[in-house]
Amino acid sequence: MSTASVANHDAAHDHHDHEHHDNFVTKYIFSQDHKMIAKQYLVTGMFWALIGGFLSILFRLQLGFPEMDMSFLRPLLGGWIDEAGKLDPTFYLALVTMHGTIMVFFVLTAGLSGTFSNFLIPLQIGARDMASGFMNMLSYWLFFLSGVIMFISLFLKTGPAAGGWVVYPPLSALEQAIPGSGLGMTLWLVAMTFFIASSLMGGINYITTVINLRTKGMSFSKLPLTIWAFFLTAVIGLLSFPVLFAAALLLVFDRSFGTSFYLSDIYIGGEALPNTGGSPVLYQHLFWFLGHPEVYIVLLPALGITSEVIATNSRKPIFGYKAMIISLLGITVLSFVVWAHHMFVSGMNPFLGSIFMFLTLIIAVPSAVKVFNYLTTLWRGNLIFTPAMLFSIGLVSFFISGGLTGIFLGNSAIDIQLHDTYFVVAHFHLVMGSASFFGMIAGVYHWFPKMFGRMMDAKLGYVHFWLTFVGVYMVFFPMHYIGIAGFPRRYYSWTNFEFANMYTDLNMFVSVAAIITFSAQFIFLFNFFYSMYKGRKATENPWRSNTLEWTTPIEPGHGNWPGEIPAVYRWPYDYSKPGAEEDFIPQTVPLSATPESNLPHEQELVKVELEIMKEEEEVLVSNETSHS
């Protein structure tokens, strides 16, 4: 970005800052400040995480204790608990559907990207705000509207959508198929349309801001890995979410306007439907063209946060900065060419299956590079075990254990055996769900002081980490075992299968572990809201970090920096540099100010830096002279 455009952007916002008088509505509700919008996304995401987690507890009760009398849930669930105290099988499908939809889209996409892309992009690149504050506000309120519609669908007499979170037709396309394919499915499609519009608006804003509004000196080679991750996540979302919109639109046509994009040769109650010529496999291709990039829309922001937290708390430069960027770029490209590995059991041509298998195994390479670089950054570092650091290390653990099972499932011959078992549930909950959730929690613990000017309680953070970390493994590790043994997923009840009865105790164990893990999240909720008002007051840079957000006031106002935006002179990972006075050198410190620790190639850059600073001083003097 040219110095002139930075100056114009700066001047415009300085003028705006002097004129800016917020009332309650414009500050807390319809705010255009990226920091407030980030907090709105975070609190909304936390609300949905509670709802999604609670739904999972309900169906884990059914799976762990299939003979249990659930009459005690009737005040909450009403007619979905029958007179014998049993959960309605249709509502079980609705619980699973809404749990998946809420967790993947509302929590790990909007809650994670919406919070940290909004909060950190302007602060870490040196911008006053997002490129379009209004579009930013609009993206949040469209997400909020989407959430309201989805929430309403939970209370319908016929129940919410019940076709699985992937809503495959023909089950989702025919209203007469099951109760959940009626109004609940319609509201699901409307909610997802608003959600996609929200995601696209956010993505356009993030990309534009990173490209155009970087402060002076902030080249792409000096960006923190968090910003690289958020930027590439927005690129993936911008290219893949429109395909999901197309899939949903065609599904609306099939449901409401008599078309046959996904329907053909269907008999209900012995009568043939008039639909011919469609293919439900077409929907699978369209859905998974978003569905697999979605895995990385969820994962990349968490990996970016982890990169920053691990480097800061290891007091070491991140190992292989350029390799990390190349692996992020590799994941971004490859995420678009592996979608059909979700469809090995759809009857696809085995030759095509072998191509997708090959591409799937290749995407393991950039992921392995990232894991190697995290471990090498930790190796022999001066580790500081803050709660954020523990959650980041937990993410790396889940990424390894969940990623290894992905190599099994990427092999089409093995996947055909394992696809409809709990092995798949265990795999994606570890590598996508739990890993991304841990990245999100790490980000909250790490940037809480910048969000609210106070510190979260570290002891409660440690308790939260160990209960959650051990709990997640207790939930999902046994699922690999019962999955390999052939235990089927998506089944409401398995007591009719003699071979499955030997896993009664394991299912019970998993359900108890799930309840304990869910309960542990209330420690975090208490810590979060208590610390917001009563926590220890934070210093300006509590983690002794290098990135730009820690150069703002403790609680930055509208516009982030009260004066001029600082320039950037170095990359963000100068930790424990030999010869340096302290174990961190912020990005705003010129190379000419640290001759004792400069590397040979940096000494060459000092000459260029001094020339630029001299030119700027001359411009400043001439401007002052002309004004006087």
Short mmCIF file of C-alpha atoms in Angstrom, two decimals, residues 44 47-48 106 141-155 187 191 194:
data_model
loop_
_atom_site.label_atom_id
_atom_site.label_comp_id
_atom_site.label_asym_id
_atom_site.label_seq_id
_atom_site.Cartn_x
_atom_site.Cartn_y
_atom_site.Cartn_z
CA THR A 44 -23.12 -15.30 20.07
CA PHE A 47 -24.33 -19.12 23.22
CA TRP A 48 -24.56 -21.48 20.22
CA PHE A 106 -22.47 -21.17 13.96
CA TRP A 141 -26.56 -9.03 11.94
CA LEU A 142 -27.20 -11.40 9.03
CA PHE A 143 -25.50 -14.11 11.10
CA PHE A 144 -27.66 -13.12 14.08
CA LEU A 145 -30.81 -13.29 11.92
CA SER A 146 -29.72 -16.70 10.64
CA GLY A 147 -29.34 -17.84 14.25
CA VAL A 148 -32.78 -16.54 15.24
CA ILE A 149 -34.41 -18.49 12.38
CA MET A 150 -32.49 -21.67 13.28
CA PHE A 151 -33.41 -21.22 16.95
CA ILE A 152 -37.12 -20.84 16.10
CA SER A 153 -36.97 -24.12 14.16
CA LEU A 154 -36.08 -25.95 17.41
CA PHE A 155 -39.60 -25.26 18.75
CA LEU A 187 -36.27 -22.85 8.03
CA ALA A 191 -31.21 -19.75 7.93
CA PHE A 194 -28.57 -15.74 5.51
#
